[in-house]
C-alpha cells in the first residue's frame, strides 16, 4: 500500500509540474522555469507553514474559529516580533500565498505585488539571527523579466498561471509525505531540463536513492549524530535524507553545508525551510569550499555525505598557501590543478570526527591514476582512513553515464584492511537510465555490514596488499567479476564438428551423383 501511495503522490506531482510547464512553454526556458516553480513552491510553503503554526497556537488556547489568513494586517502586526523570534520570518495575512492567489487574475500589478511581498519576507529577518538564512532567497525569481512576457499584462498572465498551478499541487503536509515532495519536484525538473543550455542536472542533484544509500552508510549503528555536513551541498538533498531517515531531532546540532553556485545555494536554503528545518538548525554557506571553507571553527562532524563535482579545476599548487593548509598538508601533496576530486576527500577527512563516517561519491579515475593522486591514496591507505570502496552501477546520475564509486572514510577502524564491494549489478533499468531499488540498497548495506569475502561481489583486502598494487583502489583490482560466458566442452564440440563434416561429406557425395546423372543423360542426347 505504501509503495502504491508513493507512486500515486509522485505521479500527481509530476502531472502538475508538466501541466505548468506546458502553460509556460515557449516563454520561459527550462532552466529559468525551474527557478520560478521552486521559488513559488517555497512561497506557498512558508505561507502555509506560518499560518498553520499560528492557527494551532490559537486552537490550543481555545479559539477554534481562528484563521490567520482572515486576520487584518493591523491585528497581525502585533505578533511580528514573536513570530520572527520563533519562525525566523513574518508574512502579513494579505501577503500569504492563498490570499494572493485569490486576487491574482484581477491584480493588474501582480508582478509588483509579488516583488514587494518577496522583499517584505526577506526584510522581516533583517537584523535578526535568521537574516543570513533568508537574505536573497527570492533573488532568482525575477517577476519583471521579459522572459515571462514582453508586456506587463503578458507577464502577469503567466505569473497568475504559475500561482494557480502551484496551488493545485496536492502536497499535503510536506514533512509527512511518503515521497520527498520538494526533492522529487527538483529531480523531475532536472530530468526535464538537464540538457538545457549545456547544463548538467547531475551537477546539482543526487538521485534520492543514492542519497539514501550514502546516508544509511554513515548512520550504521547510530540512532543520533551531533550534526551532518556536505562540502558541496547543491540543493541539500543529501543533508535532508538525515531528517527523513533519522529524524531531524536526532541530528542534535543541525545541518551544515557549503555551495559555490549562488542559485543552487539559494535552493538549498529554500529546501531546508521546505522540510521544516528551523532557521537556527541549519548553516548553509556560499563560497568555494576548497579555497574558502566556512566552517573552520565548527566541532568535527559525525556524518559527512557528498557528491562533489567530478574532476573540476582548482588552484592547487598554483596557490602557495594551500600546501600549508591543515586540510591538505598531511598528504604532503595537493590534488592536481585539473582534478580537484581528492581535495574534496582530504577536506572531508579533515572535517570528520574521530568516531564519524564520511561517504563520498567519486569519479573512478581517482582510484587508479598516478602522480599526486597516487600519493594522496598512499596517505589515506597507510593511515588506515579508507574503510570501504563501493563500485556503483553506471547510468545512475543525470548528465553522466559513468559508473561512479563511493569512498567511505573513518578515523577509528578496528582493522587494517579495506573492504571492496562490486555493486555494479545492483540496479533496475528505468526509462532514462538505471536506478537503485530498496532491495538493491539493502543488499549493498548487507555486504558493507557483514564485511565478509564473497566471490564476485566483495573482498576484504589487507592494506599491505593495496600497497603492493601501488595503492590502486579500483574495485575491479580486487573483486573479479563472474565470467558469464557459456562454458564450452571441447570434446563435445569436436564430436559435433565431426558429425557436421560427415553430413557435409554425405551431401557432397549425393550432389556429385546427381550432377553425374544429369551430365550422363545430356551426353546420351
PDB file of C-alpha atoms in Angstrom, residues 3 5 17-18 26 52 58 70 79 91 112 137 145 149 192 206 308 331 344 385 422 428 442 464 523:
ATOM      1  CA  UNK A   3       4.517   1.747  -2.428  1.00  0.00           C
ATOM      2  CA  UNK A   5       0.720   5.662  -2.317  1.00  0.00           C
ATOM      3  CA  UNK A  17       4.611  20.167 -12.950  1.00  0.00           C
ATOM      4  CA  UNK A  18       4.223  19.012 -16.551  1.00  0.00           C
ATOM      5  CA  UNK A  26       7.822  28.953 -25.280  1.00  0.00           C
ATOM      6  CA  UNK A  52      -0.562  26.516  10.487  1.00  0.00           C
ATOM      7  CA  UNK A  58      -4.864  29.730  18.820  1.00  0.00           C
ATOM      8  CA  UNK A  70      -8.550  36.031   7.566  1.00  0.00           C
ATOM      9  CA  UNK A  79       2.697  39.244  16.613  1.00  0.00           C
ATOM     10  CA  UNK A  91       4.255  37.352   6.482  1.00  0.00           C
ATOM     11  CA  UNK A 112       4.768  44.385  -8.415  1.00  0.00           C
ATOM     12  CA  UNK A 137      16.168  33.687  -1.133  1.00  0.00           C
ATOM     13  CA  UNK A 145      11.713  39.570 -16.614  1.00  0.00           C
ATOM     14  CA  UNK A 149       6.386  38.157 -21.489  1.00  0.00           C
ATOM     15  CA  UNK A 192      13.089  17.552 -17.949  1.00  0.00           C
ATOM     16  CA  UNK A 206      21.977  13.466  -6.415  1.00  0.00           C
ATOM     17  CA  UNK A 308      31.236  16.755  -5.212  1.00  0.00           C
ATOM     18  CA  UNK A 331      49.342  14.136   2.463  1.00  0.00           C
ATOM     19  CA  UNK A 344      37.330  17.262  -1.543  1.00  0.00           C
ATOM     20  CA  UNK A 385      41.390   6.040   6.734  1.00  0.00           C
ATOM     21  CA  UNK A 422      31.228  -4.624  -6.527  1.00  0.00           C
ATOM     22  CA  UNK A 428      16.938  -1.959 -12.235  1.00  0.00           C
ATOM     23  CA  UNK A 442      19.587  -3.282   1.366  1.00  0.00           C
ATOM     24  CA  UNK A 464      49.719  -4.188   2.724  1.00  0.00           C
ATOM     25  CA  UNK A 523      25.663 -36.964 -73.248  1.00  0.00           C
TER      26      UNK A 523
END
